[in-house]
């Protein structure tokens, strides 16, 4: 592996990560024919802001700051909204990769190229390069705050401390959970208080304390918190709400147990079960970079991570707490939410991979090859594209007036009909039930025309399949009407 890395000395790992990320994003976007649901929603709101003014944003979405960025870019540069969103997401992702590699380069230079490989190939966050998500800005500004914090550790100064908080504030405009960096970085400083850095702690605490006072004064003068999202987060942090959700979940699980003596253990089973589920999901989206930890000595990377990358380690711990609170409240967790935890673990994976490759050079090369294959798989769509959404949307635009009531299984069909993304308010079963079927003139549903339940429903409601569109895999959208 040393021969391979020696050939890359002309290109620093930070630059390699930045431009490599841009290239991967370009490949991913060029191979995508249908945008994701979040993108359709954001672009629809952005278009309405342009047409009706900024006040409409809060009527549809309660945290629209990323959307305002798209509208501002469109207004200044006159770029199409979709292109603006794609460029911002690609730049945010490239910046995130470059900053993370630079963090590793500063602390463990020998692992910097390994960090470049990890950050460009780990499926946890690279699998979303097709999409337009608020996560890209959240990841970038969080990593920027951590990168700045490690610079501040070396240089000190009020300006450097201010830049940390500005980065955290910017990250919170994308996803509010970025505020968990504040307790993580405060804990980092308190752990170093034995070194006599009380002045540093004052620099770090003074600015957010001032911000809290100003925010409290503003909320008091405006009658409290009006954002639904802020209210949800405050409830999630309420100990009574957390304990209530945990007790409810434990009671539900305990009632499902056959042996009544096991019910006393229901709380422990639920807690450690959720924690184990989170860990399993974390490992699964780590891809081949979990393999080095099968070698016992690679676990020495944990000590290096805790010592050299302590701000990231504490941020990861705080984020685990955030994920567990969300898991308890919502009782689900997807890989997109876990991805930031994997991003924080990039230095850990890079150091472990370096140790593993030094001990097993041939296996290290095999991991590199596997990582390159995973990197390619992250951005190349070899499966069937969802072109049937586009075709169904075009049919709708040509044959149905915009004011006609239509039910959509997927709101992107409405987007491609030029009517903006529609968020389904009821399920398909409810929409096609006798209580609601009369509210819609057309139904665009994902189903096969020969399914027995559908045939029975068509006969009962005196409706017919007007058109059907399928992709290469056979996934079908049916246009149903009178």
XYZ file of C-alpha atoms in Angstrom, residues 47-443:
397
model
C -41.165 27.725 -6.591
C -44.084 28.882 -4.449
C -41.788 31.269 -2.553
C -40.738 32.793 -5.862
C -44.372 33.148 -6.949
C -46.069 34.088 -3.664
C -43.386 35.366 -1.294
C -41.390 33.928 1.638
C -44.331 33.708 4.046
C -45.746 30.711 2.161
C -42.731 28.586 3.141
C -43.691 28.368 6.817
C -47.239 27.369 5.919
C -45.924 24.199 4.257
C -42.643 23.386 6.007
C -41.547 24.590 9.433
C -37.754 24.581 8.857
C -37.293 26.044 5.336
C -33.845 27.663 5.633
C -32.248 25.349 3.051
C -35.090 26.227 0.701
C -34.406 29.939 1.208
C -30.799 29.246 0.210
C -32.023 27.716 -3.057
C -34.343 30.653 -3.730
C -31.563 33.133 -2.987
C -29.169 31.329 -5.323
C -31.816 31.272 -8.028
C -32.480 34.985 -7.606
C -28.813 36.006 -7.656
C -27.412 33.693 -10.325
C -30.608 32.961 -12.281
C -29.893 29.227 -12.137
C -32.760 26.726 -12.303
C -33.824 25.598 -8.846
C -32.916 21.969 -9.470
C -29.430 22.911 -10.663
C -28.950 25.233 -7.674
C -29.919 22.460 -5.258
C -27.679 19.918 -7.001
C -24.679 22.252 -6.936
C -25.110 23.138 -3.267
C -25.435 19.489 -2.220
C -22.358 18.490 -4.252
C -20.288 21.361 -2.823
C -21.412 20.675 0.743
C -20.526 16.997 0.363
C -17.129 17.771 -1.174
C -16.373 20.241 1.619
C -17.395 17.690 4.243
C -15.074 15.065 2.767
C -12.144 17.486 2.499
C -12.542 18.800 6.054
C -12.811 15.322 7.537
C -9.657 14.176 5.740
C -7.856 17.317 6.905
C -8.832 16.558 10.498
C -7.185 13.155 10.153
C -4.163 14.642 8.344
C -3.516 17.039 11.212
C -3.634 14.388 13.947
C -2.531 11.127 12.296
C -0.853 12.041 8.981
C -0.088 8.416 8.100
C -3.832 7.667 7.990
C -4.826 10.607 5.768
C -5.043 8.659 2.493
C -6.940 5.909 4.280
C -9.347 8.579 5.529
C -9.763 9.764 1.944
C -10.704 6.237 0.868
C -13.119 5.821 3.774
C -14.872 9.161 3.332
C -15.394 8.616 -0.400
C -16.558 5.009 -0.183
C -18.416 4.423 3.090
C -22.034 3.652 2.075
C -23.566 5.356 5.134
C -23.431 8.830 3.613
C -22.186 8.237 0.055
C -25.341 6.345 -0.871
C -27.258 9.651 -0.805
C -25.254 11.427 -3.502
C -28.249 11.071 -5.853
C -30.486 12.992 -3.497
C -31.150 16.594 -2.530
C -31.205 16.623 1.267
C -30.782 19.067 4.125
C -28.287 16.565 5.561
C -25.545 17.767 3.214
C -25.505 21.237 4.758
C -25.900 19.746 8.232
C -22.903 17.447 7.705
C -20.730 20.186 6.230
C -21.258 22.799 8.925
C -21.018 20.246 11.758
C -17.692 18.966 10.442
C -16.598 22.577 9.847
C -17.387 23.346 13.504
C -15.354 20.338 14.669
C -12.482 21.242 12.333
C -12.565 24.814 13.628
C -12.698 23.584 17.229
C -9.497 21.614 16.739
C -7.830 24.695 15.225
C -9.060 26.755 18.166
C -7.497 24.218 20.527
C -4.114 24.990 18.989
C -4.480 28.772 18.545
C -7.144 29.970 20.982
C -8.771 33.363 20.648
C -12.270 34.830 20.752
C -12.572 35.049 16.977
C -11.774 31.352 16.568
C -14.371 30.512 19.235
C -16.931 32.697 17.455
C -16.342 30.820 14.205
C -17.157 27.533 15.957
C -20.527 28.828 17.098
C -21.313 30.386 13.733
C -20.696 27.015 12.090
C -22.947 25.265 14.627
C -25.665 27.878 14.078
C -25.415 27.378 10.312
C -25.659 23.596 10.757
C -28.750 24.051 12.942
C -30.454 25.912 10.085
C -30.317 22.639 8.164
C -31.047 20.236 11.021
C -31.704 21.417 14.559
C -29.944 18.452 16.172
C -26.637 20.151 15.281
C -26.993 21.915 18.638
C -25.838 18.683 20.284
C -22.303 19.816 19.334
C -22.499 22.446 22.081
C -22.592 19.981 25.020
C -20.096 17.721 23.215
C -17.537 20.497 22.798
C -18.207 21.829 26.294
C -17.524 18.348 27.712
C -14.308 18.292 25.671
C -13.179 21.514 27.320
C -14.170 20.390 30.806
C -12.159 17.205 30.385
C -9.133 19.388 29.683
C -9.671 21.763 32.600
C -6.863 20.076 34.512
C -4.514 21.656 31.985
C -5.526 25.078 33.254
C -7.559 26.146 30.240
C -10.216 28.053 32.183
C -9.827 30.965 29.783
C -10.684 28.667 26.890
C -13.819 27.495 28.671
C -14.856 31.119 29.195
C -14.299 31.816 25.489
C -16.427 28.843 24.546
C -19.263 29.373 27.049
C -19.654 33.157 26.849
C -20.968 33.319 23.290
C -23.671 30.622 23.547
C -24.658 31.975 26.978
C -25.193 35.387 25.402
C -27.142 33.728 22.612
C -29.390 31.928 25.099
C -30.132 35.178 26.945
C -30.979 36.995 23.709
C -33.104 34.097 22.465
C -34.972 33.905 25.775
C -35.654 37.644 25.667
C -36.908 37.406 22.091
C -39.161 34.422 22.884
C -40.563 36.192 25.952
C -41.391 39.287 23.902
C -43.017 37.191 21.155
C -45.051 34.894 23.384
C -42.933 31.718 23.314
C -41.912 29.135 20.747
C -44.096 28.997 17.640
C -42.070 26.567 15.507
C -43.506 23.072 15.564
C -40.063 21.603 14.988
C -38.549 23.434 17.954
C -41.469 22.292 20.088
C -40.925 18.672 19.061
C -37.251 18.862 20.012
C -38.027 20.480 23.359
C -40.562 17.739 24.107
C -38.004 15.116 23.116
C -35.616 16.539 25.725
C -38.287 16.730 28.435
C -37.394 14.032 31.027
C -41.083 13.357 31.706
C -41.762 12.837 27.999
C -38.714 10.579 27.621
C -39.591 8.498 30.668
C -43.220 8.298 29.599
C -42.296 7.076 26.103
C -39.889 4.524 27.553
C -42.409 3.211 30.090
C -45.108 2.948 27.424
C -42.811 1.021 25.090
C -41.616 -1.238 27.924
C -45.182 -1.928 29.014
C -46.250 -2.792 25.473
C -43.312 -5.150 25.096
C -43.827 -6.674 28.540
C -47.474 -7.441 27.761
C -46.351 -9.403 24.709
C -44.157 -11.746 26.785
C -45.536 -15.170 27.646
C -43.648 -15.573 30.913
C -44.839 -13.041 33.467
C -41.487 -13.223 35.296
C -39.796 -11.782 32.208
C -41.940 -8.658 32.343
C -39.738 -7.220 35.080
C -36.876 -7.248 32.575
C -38.889 -5.583 29.812
C -37.286 -2.164 30.352
C -33.748 -3.522 30.130
C -34.612 -5.601 27.085
C -36.158 -2.605 25.326
C -33.259 -0.246 26.120
C -30.441 -2.600 25.188
C -32.437 -3.935 22.262
C -32.799 -0.437 20.792
C -29.122 0.254 21.459
C -28.096 -3.018 19.804
C -30.362 -2.259 16.846
C -28.671 1.129 16.443
C -25.222 -0.470 16.591
C -26.164 -3.135 14.027
C -27.454 -0.482 11.625
C -24.252 1.516 12.153
C -22.118 -1.528 11.269
C -24.257 -2.461 8.269
C -23.882 0.937 6.594
C -20.136 1.001 7.334
C -19.581 -1.367 4.424
C -16.139 -3.011 4.164
C -14.686 -0.629 6.738
C -16.116 -2.700 9.571
C -13.914 -5.650 8.518
C -10.599 -4.422 10.063
C -12.168 -4.610 13.515
C -12.211 -8.385 13.182
C -8.473 -8.111 13.837
C -7.851 -7.640 17.540
C -5.032 -5.105 17.250
C -7.150 -2.830 15.075
C -9.129 -2.009 18.197
C -6.138 0.093 19.265
C -7.661 2.649 16.906
C -10.329 3.265 19.544
C -7.688 4.627 21.925
C -6.217 6.807 19.187
C -9.715 8.054 18.318
C -10.492 8.947 21.924
C -7.157 10.703 22.403
C -6.510 12.486 19.099
C -10.081 13.022 17.929
C -11.819 13.569 21.255
C -14.234 16.281 20.002
C -15.528 13.870 17.355
C -15.765 11.009 19.855
C -17.796 13.128 22.288
C -19.979 14.411 19.441
C -20.609 10.791 18.436
C -21.623 9.955 22.008
C -24.027 12.924 22.120
C -25.462 11.946 18.756
C -26.090 8.403 19.994
C -28.159 9.953 22.794
C -30.081 12.033 20.217
C -30.740 8.920 18.129
C -31.914 6.952 21.153
C -34.311 9.725 22.172
C -35.713 9.784 18.646
C -35.899 5.978 18.568
C -37.868 5.920 21.821
C -40.291 8.585 20.653
C -40.869 7.536 17.041
C -40.017 3.806 17.337
C -38.186 3.745 14.009
C -34.723 4.649 12.766
C -33.442 4.647 9.204
C -29.929 4.645 7.787
C -30.081 8.324 6.828
C -30.356 9.344 10.472
C -27.488 7.040 11.473
C -25.222 8.314 8.662
C -23.871 11.262 10.664
C -22.655 8.832 13.333
C -20.700 6.992 10.637
C -19.303 10.288 9.384
C -17.999 11.109 12.862
C -16.364 7.660 12.938
C -14.325 8.216 9.735
C -11.051 8.830 11.667
C -11.683 5.684 13.702
C -12.229 3.592 10.564
C -9.203 5.143 8.827
C -6.794 4.404 11.678
C -8.144 0.867 12.093
C -7.765 0.241 8.352
C -4.197 1.554 8.439
C -3.269 -0.797 11.304
C -4.944 -3.723 9.564
C -3.202 -3.067 6.227
C 0.201 -2.780 7.905
C -0.253 -6.187 9.524
C -1.929 -7.874 6.520
C -0.748 -6.097 3.335
C -2.517 -8.461 0.938
C -5.790 -8.312 2.817
C -5.371 -4.543 2.989
C -5.200 -4.427 -0.801
C -8.308 -6.613 -0.961
C -10.148 -4.146 1.282
C -9.052 -1.284 -1.001
C -10.381 -3.105 -4.069
C -13.628 -3.883 -2.271
C -13.899 -0.247 -1.153
C -13.457 0.963 -4.739
C -16.221 -1.409 -5.856
C -18.495 -0.105 -3.092
C -17.588 3.472 -4.071
C -18.715 2.743 -7.612
C -21.874 1.000 -6.453
C -22.779 4.027 -4.320
C -23.095 6.263 -7.371
C -24.015 3.988 -10.262
C -27.656 3.010 -10.611
C -27.704 -0.346 -12.366
C -31.274 -1.132 -11.357
C -34.444 0.074 -13.008
C -35.114 3.804 -12.788
C -38.514 5.063 -11.648
C -39.347 6.428 -15.075
C -42.961 5.322 -14.675
C -43.481 8.266 -12.317
C -42.352 10.670 -15.022
C -44.525 9.024 -17.695
C -47.591 9.022 -15.463
C -46.988 12.678 -14.616
C -46.759 13.628 -18.272
C -50.013 11.784 -19.043
C -51.707 13.642 -16.201
C -50.490 17.010 -17.474
C -51.845 16.297 -20.962
C -55.237 14.787 -20.085
C -56.404 16.119 -16.696
C -57.068 19.694 -15.623
C -55.057 20.946 -12.681
C -58.146 21.562 -10.512
C -59.354 17.946 -10.824
C -59.069 15.997 -7.528
C -56.465 13.236 -7.901
C -55.051 10.749 -5.414
C -51.328 9.972 -5.778
C -49.540 7.022 -4.267
C -46.322 8.999 -4.761
C -46.425 12.793 -4.791
C -43.610 12.938 -7.349
C -46.131 12.036 -10.035
C -47.813 15.383 -9.393
C -44.409 17.068 -9.484
C -43.693 15.676 -12.941
C -47.171 16.773 -14.021
C -46.084 20.334 -13.273
C -48.355 20.647 -10.222
C -45.802 20.527 -7.458
C -45.090 17.764 -4.995
C -48.186 16.504 -3.172
C -47.772 15.047 0.301
C -50.366 12.268 0.735
C -52.595 13.108 3.680
C -54.268 9.687 3.870
C -53.246 6.170 2.946
C -54.250 4.465 -0.281
C -56.587 2.152 1.647
C -58.415 5.125 3.161
C -58.545 7.032 -0.133
C -60.079 4.045 -1.947
C -62.481 3.219 0.887
C -66.231 3.950 0.538
C -65.831 6.891 2.927
C -63.368 8.798 0.699
C -63.505 7.313 -2.800
C -65.971 9.946 -3.961
C -63.513 12.735 -3.145
C -61.221 11.830 -6.070
C -61.806 11.725 -9.815
C -58.590 9.863 -10.628
C -56.319 7.493 -8.706
